[in-house]
PDB file of C-alpha atoms in Angstrom:
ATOM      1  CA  UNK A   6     -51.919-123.913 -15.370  1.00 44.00           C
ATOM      2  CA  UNK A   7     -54.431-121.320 -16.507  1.00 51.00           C
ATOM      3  CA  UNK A   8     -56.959-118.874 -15.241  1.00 56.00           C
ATOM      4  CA  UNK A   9     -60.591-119.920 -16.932  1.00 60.00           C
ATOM      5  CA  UNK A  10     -63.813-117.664 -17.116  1.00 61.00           C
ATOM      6  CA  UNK A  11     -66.910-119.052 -16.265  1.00 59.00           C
ATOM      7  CA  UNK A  12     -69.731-118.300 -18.709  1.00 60.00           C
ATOM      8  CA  UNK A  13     -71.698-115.606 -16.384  1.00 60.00           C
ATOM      9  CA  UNK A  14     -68.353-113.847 -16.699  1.00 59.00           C
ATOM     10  CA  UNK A  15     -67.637-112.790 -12.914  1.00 58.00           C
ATOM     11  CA  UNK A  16     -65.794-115.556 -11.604  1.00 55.00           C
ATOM     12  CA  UNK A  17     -62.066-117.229 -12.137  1.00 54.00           C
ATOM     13  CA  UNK A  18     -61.377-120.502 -11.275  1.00 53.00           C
ATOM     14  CA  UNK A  19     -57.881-120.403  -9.327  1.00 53.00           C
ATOM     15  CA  UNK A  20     -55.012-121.703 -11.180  1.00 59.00           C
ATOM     16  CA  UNK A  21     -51.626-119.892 -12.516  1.00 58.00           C
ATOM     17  CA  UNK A  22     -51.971-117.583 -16.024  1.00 59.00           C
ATOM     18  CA  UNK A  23     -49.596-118.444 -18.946  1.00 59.00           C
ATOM     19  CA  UNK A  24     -49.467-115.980 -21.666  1.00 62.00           C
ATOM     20  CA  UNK A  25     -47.727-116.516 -24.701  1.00 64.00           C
ATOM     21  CA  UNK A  26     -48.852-113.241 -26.672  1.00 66.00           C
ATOM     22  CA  UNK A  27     -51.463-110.732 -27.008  1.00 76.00           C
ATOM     23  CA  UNK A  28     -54.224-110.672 -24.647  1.00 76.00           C
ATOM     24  CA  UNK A  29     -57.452-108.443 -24.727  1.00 81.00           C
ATOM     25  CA  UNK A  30     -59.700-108.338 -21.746  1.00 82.00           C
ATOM     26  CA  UNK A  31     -62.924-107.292 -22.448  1.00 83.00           C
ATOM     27  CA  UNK A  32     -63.089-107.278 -26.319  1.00 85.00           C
ATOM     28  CA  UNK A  33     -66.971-107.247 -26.598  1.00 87.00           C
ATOM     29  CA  UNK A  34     -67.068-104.110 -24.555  1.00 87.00           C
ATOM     30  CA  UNK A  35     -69.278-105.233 -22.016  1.00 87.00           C
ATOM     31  CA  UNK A  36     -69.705-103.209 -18.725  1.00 90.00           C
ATOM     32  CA  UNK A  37     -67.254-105.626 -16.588  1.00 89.00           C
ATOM     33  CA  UNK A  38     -64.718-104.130 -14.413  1.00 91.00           C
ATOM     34  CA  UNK A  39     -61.112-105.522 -14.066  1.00 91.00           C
ATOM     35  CA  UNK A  40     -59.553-105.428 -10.759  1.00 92.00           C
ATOM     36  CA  UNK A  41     -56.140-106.495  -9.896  1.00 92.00           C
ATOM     37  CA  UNK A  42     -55.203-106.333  -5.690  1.00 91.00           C
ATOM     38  CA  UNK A  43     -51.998-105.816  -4.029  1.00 91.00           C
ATOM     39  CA  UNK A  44     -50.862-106.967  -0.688  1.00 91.00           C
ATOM     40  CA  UNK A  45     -52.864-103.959   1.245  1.00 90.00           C
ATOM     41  CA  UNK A  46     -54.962-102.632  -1.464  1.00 92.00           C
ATOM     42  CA  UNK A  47     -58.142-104.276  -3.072  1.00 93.00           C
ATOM     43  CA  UNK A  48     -57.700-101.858  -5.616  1.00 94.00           C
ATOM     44  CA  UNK A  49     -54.967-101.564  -6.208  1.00 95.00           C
ATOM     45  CA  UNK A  50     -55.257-101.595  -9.730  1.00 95.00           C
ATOM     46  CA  UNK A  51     -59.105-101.088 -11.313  1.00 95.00           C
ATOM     47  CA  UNK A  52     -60.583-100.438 -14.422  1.00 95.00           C
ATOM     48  CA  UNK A  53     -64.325 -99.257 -14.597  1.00 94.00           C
ATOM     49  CA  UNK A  54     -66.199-100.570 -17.493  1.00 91.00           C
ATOM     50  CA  UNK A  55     -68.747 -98.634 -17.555  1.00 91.00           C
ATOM     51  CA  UNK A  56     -66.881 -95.106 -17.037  1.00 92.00           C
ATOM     52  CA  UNK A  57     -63.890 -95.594 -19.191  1.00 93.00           C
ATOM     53  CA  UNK A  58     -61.438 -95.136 -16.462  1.00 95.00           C
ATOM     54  CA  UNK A  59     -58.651 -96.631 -14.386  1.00 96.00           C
ATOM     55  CA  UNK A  60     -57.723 -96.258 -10.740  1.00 95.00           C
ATOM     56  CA  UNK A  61     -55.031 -96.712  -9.093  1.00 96.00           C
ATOM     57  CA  UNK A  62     -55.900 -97.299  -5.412  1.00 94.00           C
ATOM     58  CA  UNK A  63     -59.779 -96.214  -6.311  1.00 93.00           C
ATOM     59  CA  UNK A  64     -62.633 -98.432  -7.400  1.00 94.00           C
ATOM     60  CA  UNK A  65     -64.371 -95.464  -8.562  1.00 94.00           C
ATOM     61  CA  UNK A  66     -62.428 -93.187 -10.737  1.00 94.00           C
ATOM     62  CA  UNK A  67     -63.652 -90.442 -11.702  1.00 91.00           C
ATOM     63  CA  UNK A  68     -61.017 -89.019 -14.399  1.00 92.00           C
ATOM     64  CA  UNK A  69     -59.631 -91.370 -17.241  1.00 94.00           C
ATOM     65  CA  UNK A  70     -57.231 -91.932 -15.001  1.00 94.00           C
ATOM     66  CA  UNK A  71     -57.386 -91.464 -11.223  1.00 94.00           C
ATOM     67  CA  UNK A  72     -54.556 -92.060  -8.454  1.00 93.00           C
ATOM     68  CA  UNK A  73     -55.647 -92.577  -4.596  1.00 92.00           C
ATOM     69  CA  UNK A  74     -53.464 -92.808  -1.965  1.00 87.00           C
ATOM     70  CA  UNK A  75     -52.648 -91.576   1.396  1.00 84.00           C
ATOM     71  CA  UNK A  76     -49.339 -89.620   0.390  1.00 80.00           C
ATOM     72  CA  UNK A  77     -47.573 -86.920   2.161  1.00 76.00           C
ATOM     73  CA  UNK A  78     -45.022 -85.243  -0.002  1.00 73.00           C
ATOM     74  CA  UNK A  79     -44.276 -82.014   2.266  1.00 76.00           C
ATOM     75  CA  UNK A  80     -43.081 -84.469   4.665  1.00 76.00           C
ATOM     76  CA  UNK A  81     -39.817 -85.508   2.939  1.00 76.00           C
ATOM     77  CA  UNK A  82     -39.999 -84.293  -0.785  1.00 77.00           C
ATOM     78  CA  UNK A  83     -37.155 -86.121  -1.933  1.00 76.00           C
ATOM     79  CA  UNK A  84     -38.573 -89.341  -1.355  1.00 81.00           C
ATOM     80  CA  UNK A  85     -40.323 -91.317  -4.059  1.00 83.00           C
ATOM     81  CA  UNK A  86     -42.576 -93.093  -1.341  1.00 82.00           C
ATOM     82  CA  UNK A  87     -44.224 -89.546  -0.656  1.00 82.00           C
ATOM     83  CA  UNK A  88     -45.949 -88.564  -4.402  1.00 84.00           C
ATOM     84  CA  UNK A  89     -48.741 -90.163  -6.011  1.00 84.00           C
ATOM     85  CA  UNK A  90     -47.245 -89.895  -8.987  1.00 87.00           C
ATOM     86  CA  UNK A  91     -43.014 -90.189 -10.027  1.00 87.00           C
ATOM     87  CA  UNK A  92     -42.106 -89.979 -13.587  1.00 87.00           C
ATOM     88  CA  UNK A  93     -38.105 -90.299 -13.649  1.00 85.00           C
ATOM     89  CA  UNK A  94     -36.006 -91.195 -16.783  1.00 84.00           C
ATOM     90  CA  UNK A  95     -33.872 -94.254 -16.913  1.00 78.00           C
ATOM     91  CA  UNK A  96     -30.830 -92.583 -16.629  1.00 74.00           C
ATOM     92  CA  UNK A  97     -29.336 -90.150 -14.725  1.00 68.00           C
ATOM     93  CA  UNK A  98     -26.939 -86.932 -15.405  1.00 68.00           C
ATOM     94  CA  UNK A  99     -27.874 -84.511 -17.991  1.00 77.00           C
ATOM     95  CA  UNK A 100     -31.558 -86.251 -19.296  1.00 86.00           C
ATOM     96  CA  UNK A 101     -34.681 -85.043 -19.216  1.00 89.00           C
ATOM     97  CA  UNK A 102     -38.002 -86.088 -17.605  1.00 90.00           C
ATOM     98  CA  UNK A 103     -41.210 -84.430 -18.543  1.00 92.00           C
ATOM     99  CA  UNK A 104     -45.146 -84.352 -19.300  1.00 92.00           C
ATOM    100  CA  UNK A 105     -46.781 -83.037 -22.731  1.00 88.00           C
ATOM    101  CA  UNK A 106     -50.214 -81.583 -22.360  1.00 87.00           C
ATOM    102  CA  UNK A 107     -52.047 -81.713 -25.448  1.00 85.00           C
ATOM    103  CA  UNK A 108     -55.157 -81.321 -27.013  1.00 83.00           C
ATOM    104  CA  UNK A 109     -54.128 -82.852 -30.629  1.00 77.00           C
ATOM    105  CA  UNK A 110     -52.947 -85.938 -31.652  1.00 74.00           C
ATOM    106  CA  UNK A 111     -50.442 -83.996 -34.010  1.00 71.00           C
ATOM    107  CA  UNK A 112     -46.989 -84.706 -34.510  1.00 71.00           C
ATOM    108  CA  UNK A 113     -46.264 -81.445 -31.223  1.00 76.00           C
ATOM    109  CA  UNK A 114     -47.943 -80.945 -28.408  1.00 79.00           C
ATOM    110  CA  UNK A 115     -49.064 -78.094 -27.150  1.00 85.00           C
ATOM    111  CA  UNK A 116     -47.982 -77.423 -23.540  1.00 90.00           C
ATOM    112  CA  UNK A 117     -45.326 -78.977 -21.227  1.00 91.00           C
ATOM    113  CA  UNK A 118     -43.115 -79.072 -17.783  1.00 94.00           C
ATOM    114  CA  UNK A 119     -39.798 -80.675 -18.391  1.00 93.00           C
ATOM    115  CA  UNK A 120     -36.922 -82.061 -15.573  1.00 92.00           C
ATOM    116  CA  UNK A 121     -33.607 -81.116 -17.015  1.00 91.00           C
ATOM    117  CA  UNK A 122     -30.962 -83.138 -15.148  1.00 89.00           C
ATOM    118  CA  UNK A 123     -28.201 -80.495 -14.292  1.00 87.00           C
ATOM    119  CA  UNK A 124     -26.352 -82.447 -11.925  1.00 82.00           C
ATOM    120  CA  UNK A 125     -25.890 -86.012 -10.120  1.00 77.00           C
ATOM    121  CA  UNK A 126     -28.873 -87.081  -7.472  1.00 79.00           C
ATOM    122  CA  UNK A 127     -31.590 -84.906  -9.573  1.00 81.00           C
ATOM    123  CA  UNK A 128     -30.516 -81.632  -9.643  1.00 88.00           C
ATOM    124  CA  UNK A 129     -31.774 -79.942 -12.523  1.00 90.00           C
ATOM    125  CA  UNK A 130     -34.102 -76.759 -13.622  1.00 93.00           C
ATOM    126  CA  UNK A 131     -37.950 -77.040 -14.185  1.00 94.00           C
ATOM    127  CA  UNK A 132     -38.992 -75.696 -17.428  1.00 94.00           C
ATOM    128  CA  UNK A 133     -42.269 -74.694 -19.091  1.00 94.00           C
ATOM    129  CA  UNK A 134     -42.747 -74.508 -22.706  1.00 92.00           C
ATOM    130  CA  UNK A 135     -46.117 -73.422 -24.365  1.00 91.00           C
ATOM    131  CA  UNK A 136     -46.948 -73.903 -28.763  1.00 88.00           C
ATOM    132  CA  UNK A 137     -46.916 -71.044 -30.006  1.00 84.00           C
ATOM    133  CA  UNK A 138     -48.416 -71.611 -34.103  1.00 82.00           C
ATOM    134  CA  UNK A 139     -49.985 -74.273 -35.584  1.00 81.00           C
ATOM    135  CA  UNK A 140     -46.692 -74.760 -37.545  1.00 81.00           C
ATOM    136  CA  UNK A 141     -45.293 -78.771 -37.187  1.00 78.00           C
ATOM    137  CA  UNK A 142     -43.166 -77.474 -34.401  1.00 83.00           C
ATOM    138  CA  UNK A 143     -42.630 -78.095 -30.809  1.00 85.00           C
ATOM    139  CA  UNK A 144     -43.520 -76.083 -27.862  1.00 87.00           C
ATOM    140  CA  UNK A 145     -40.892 -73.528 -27.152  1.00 89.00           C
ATOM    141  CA  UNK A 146     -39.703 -72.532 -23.816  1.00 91.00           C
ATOM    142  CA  UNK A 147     -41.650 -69.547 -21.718  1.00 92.00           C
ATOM    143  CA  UNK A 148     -40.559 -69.940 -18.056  1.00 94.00           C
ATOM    144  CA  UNK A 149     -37.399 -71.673 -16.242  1.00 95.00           C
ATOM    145  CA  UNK A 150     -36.858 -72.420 -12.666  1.00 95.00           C
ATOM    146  CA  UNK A 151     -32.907 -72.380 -12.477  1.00 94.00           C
ATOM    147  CA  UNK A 152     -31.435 -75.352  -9.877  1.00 93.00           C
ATOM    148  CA  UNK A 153     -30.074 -72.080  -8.153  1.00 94.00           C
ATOM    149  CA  UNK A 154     -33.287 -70.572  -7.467  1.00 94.00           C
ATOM    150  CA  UNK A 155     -33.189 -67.954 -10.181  1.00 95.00           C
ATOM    151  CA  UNK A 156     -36.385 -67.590 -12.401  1.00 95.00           C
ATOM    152  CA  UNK A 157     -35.860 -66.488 -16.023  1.00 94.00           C
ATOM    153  CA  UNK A 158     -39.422 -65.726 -18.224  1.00 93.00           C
ATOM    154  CA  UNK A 159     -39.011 -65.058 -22.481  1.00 88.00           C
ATOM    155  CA  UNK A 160     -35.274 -65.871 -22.002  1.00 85.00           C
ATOM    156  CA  UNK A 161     -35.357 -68.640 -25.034  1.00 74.00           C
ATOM    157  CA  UNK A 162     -33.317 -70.722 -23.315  1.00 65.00           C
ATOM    158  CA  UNK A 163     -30.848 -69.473 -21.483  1.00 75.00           C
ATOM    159  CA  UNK A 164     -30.257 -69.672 -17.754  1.00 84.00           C
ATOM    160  CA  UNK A 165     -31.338 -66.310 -15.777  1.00 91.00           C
ATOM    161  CA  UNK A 166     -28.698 -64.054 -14.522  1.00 90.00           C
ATOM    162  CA  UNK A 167     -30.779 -62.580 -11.900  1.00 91.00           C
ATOM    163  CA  UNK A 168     -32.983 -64.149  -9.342  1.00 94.00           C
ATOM    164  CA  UNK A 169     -36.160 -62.917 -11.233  1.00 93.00           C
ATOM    165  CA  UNK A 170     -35.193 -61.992 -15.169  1.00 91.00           C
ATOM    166  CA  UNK A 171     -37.830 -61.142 -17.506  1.00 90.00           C
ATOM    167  CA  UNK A 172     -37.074 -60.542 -21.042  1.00 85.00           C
ATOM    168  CA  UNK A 173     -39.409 -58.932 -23.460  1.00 76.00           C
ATOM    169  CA  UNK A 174     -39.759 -58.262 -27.268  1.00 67.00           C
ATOM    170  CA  UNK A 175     -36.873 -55.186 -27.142  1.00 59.00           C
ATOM    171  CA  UNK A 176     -35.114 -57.167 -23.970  1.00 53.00           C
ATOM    172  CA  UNK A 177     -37.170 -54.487 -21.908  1.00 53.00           C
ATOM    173  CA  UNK A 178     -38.674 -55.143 -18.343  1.00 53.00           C
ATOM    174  CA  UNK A 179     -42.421 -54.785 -19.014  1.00 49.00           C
ATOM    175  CA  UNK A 180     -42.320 -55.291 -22.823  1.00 43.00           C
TER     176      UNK A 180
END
């Protein structure tokens, strides 16, 4: 079976969708949204036409890309069913999982917040590198948040040794 247009372009005739390759939606770049539903949410997945943007659980989003829902992570934040948003790596022990923010389409990015695994069921340090030159290089490391709580800022990548450790050009407190 297939799913067929008709030639005003808003409705589909019902049927099953078979697709054996590339598909565009939307090639001509007319303003038509695309809207796919879920079991309790009519928008589940939407994108705007006109705007440029996708929601998730918002038929009017108004970033590039905009999440709704009714979440409540402070209520249990180890469980996935309480964020808006979960990025986790396929694997777990001793891999990363992380964001770039960039503002270039270079080979580096320039800023980002990185999940290093340290230990089974997600234990691991959060750590926050910033780009430093305009050299082809990556971001290097400013800030960790140790898995034991300790906090370590300029320590190139090394875990702190005190609960707040700040190391400076001469390795002085303040430099």
């Amino acid at each position: 079976a297939r799913w067929i247009l008709d030639e005003d372009g808003d409705t589909w005739q019902a049927g099953g969708l078979t697709v054996n390759g590339t598909t565009v939606f939307n090639e001509d770049s007319a303003d038509k949204d695309f809207r796919v539903e879920s079991n309790d949410n009519i928008n589940m997945f939407f994108v705007d036409g006109g705007s440029n943007a996708v929601g998730i659980g918002n038929a009017a989003p108004g970033a590039p890309l905009h999440i709704y829902a009714d979440q409540a992570a402070p209520d249990d934040l180890g469980d996935f069913d309480n964020y808006h948003l979960v990025i986790q790596n396929a694997t777990d022990t001793g891999k990363t999982a992380g964001i770039l923010l960039s503002t270039s389409n270079t080979e580096y990015g320039g800023s980002a917040i990185v999940h290093y695994d340290t230990g089974a069921n997600g234990i691991g340090d959060m750590v926050f590198y910033t780009k430093r030159s305009t050299a082809a290089e990556p971001p290097v490391e400013i800030m960790r948040l140790a898995d034991d709580g300790k906090v370590g800022v300029g320590l190139a990548s090394t875990d702190p040794q005190a609960l707040f450790e700040i190391k400076g050009a001469t390795g002085a407190v303040g430099d």
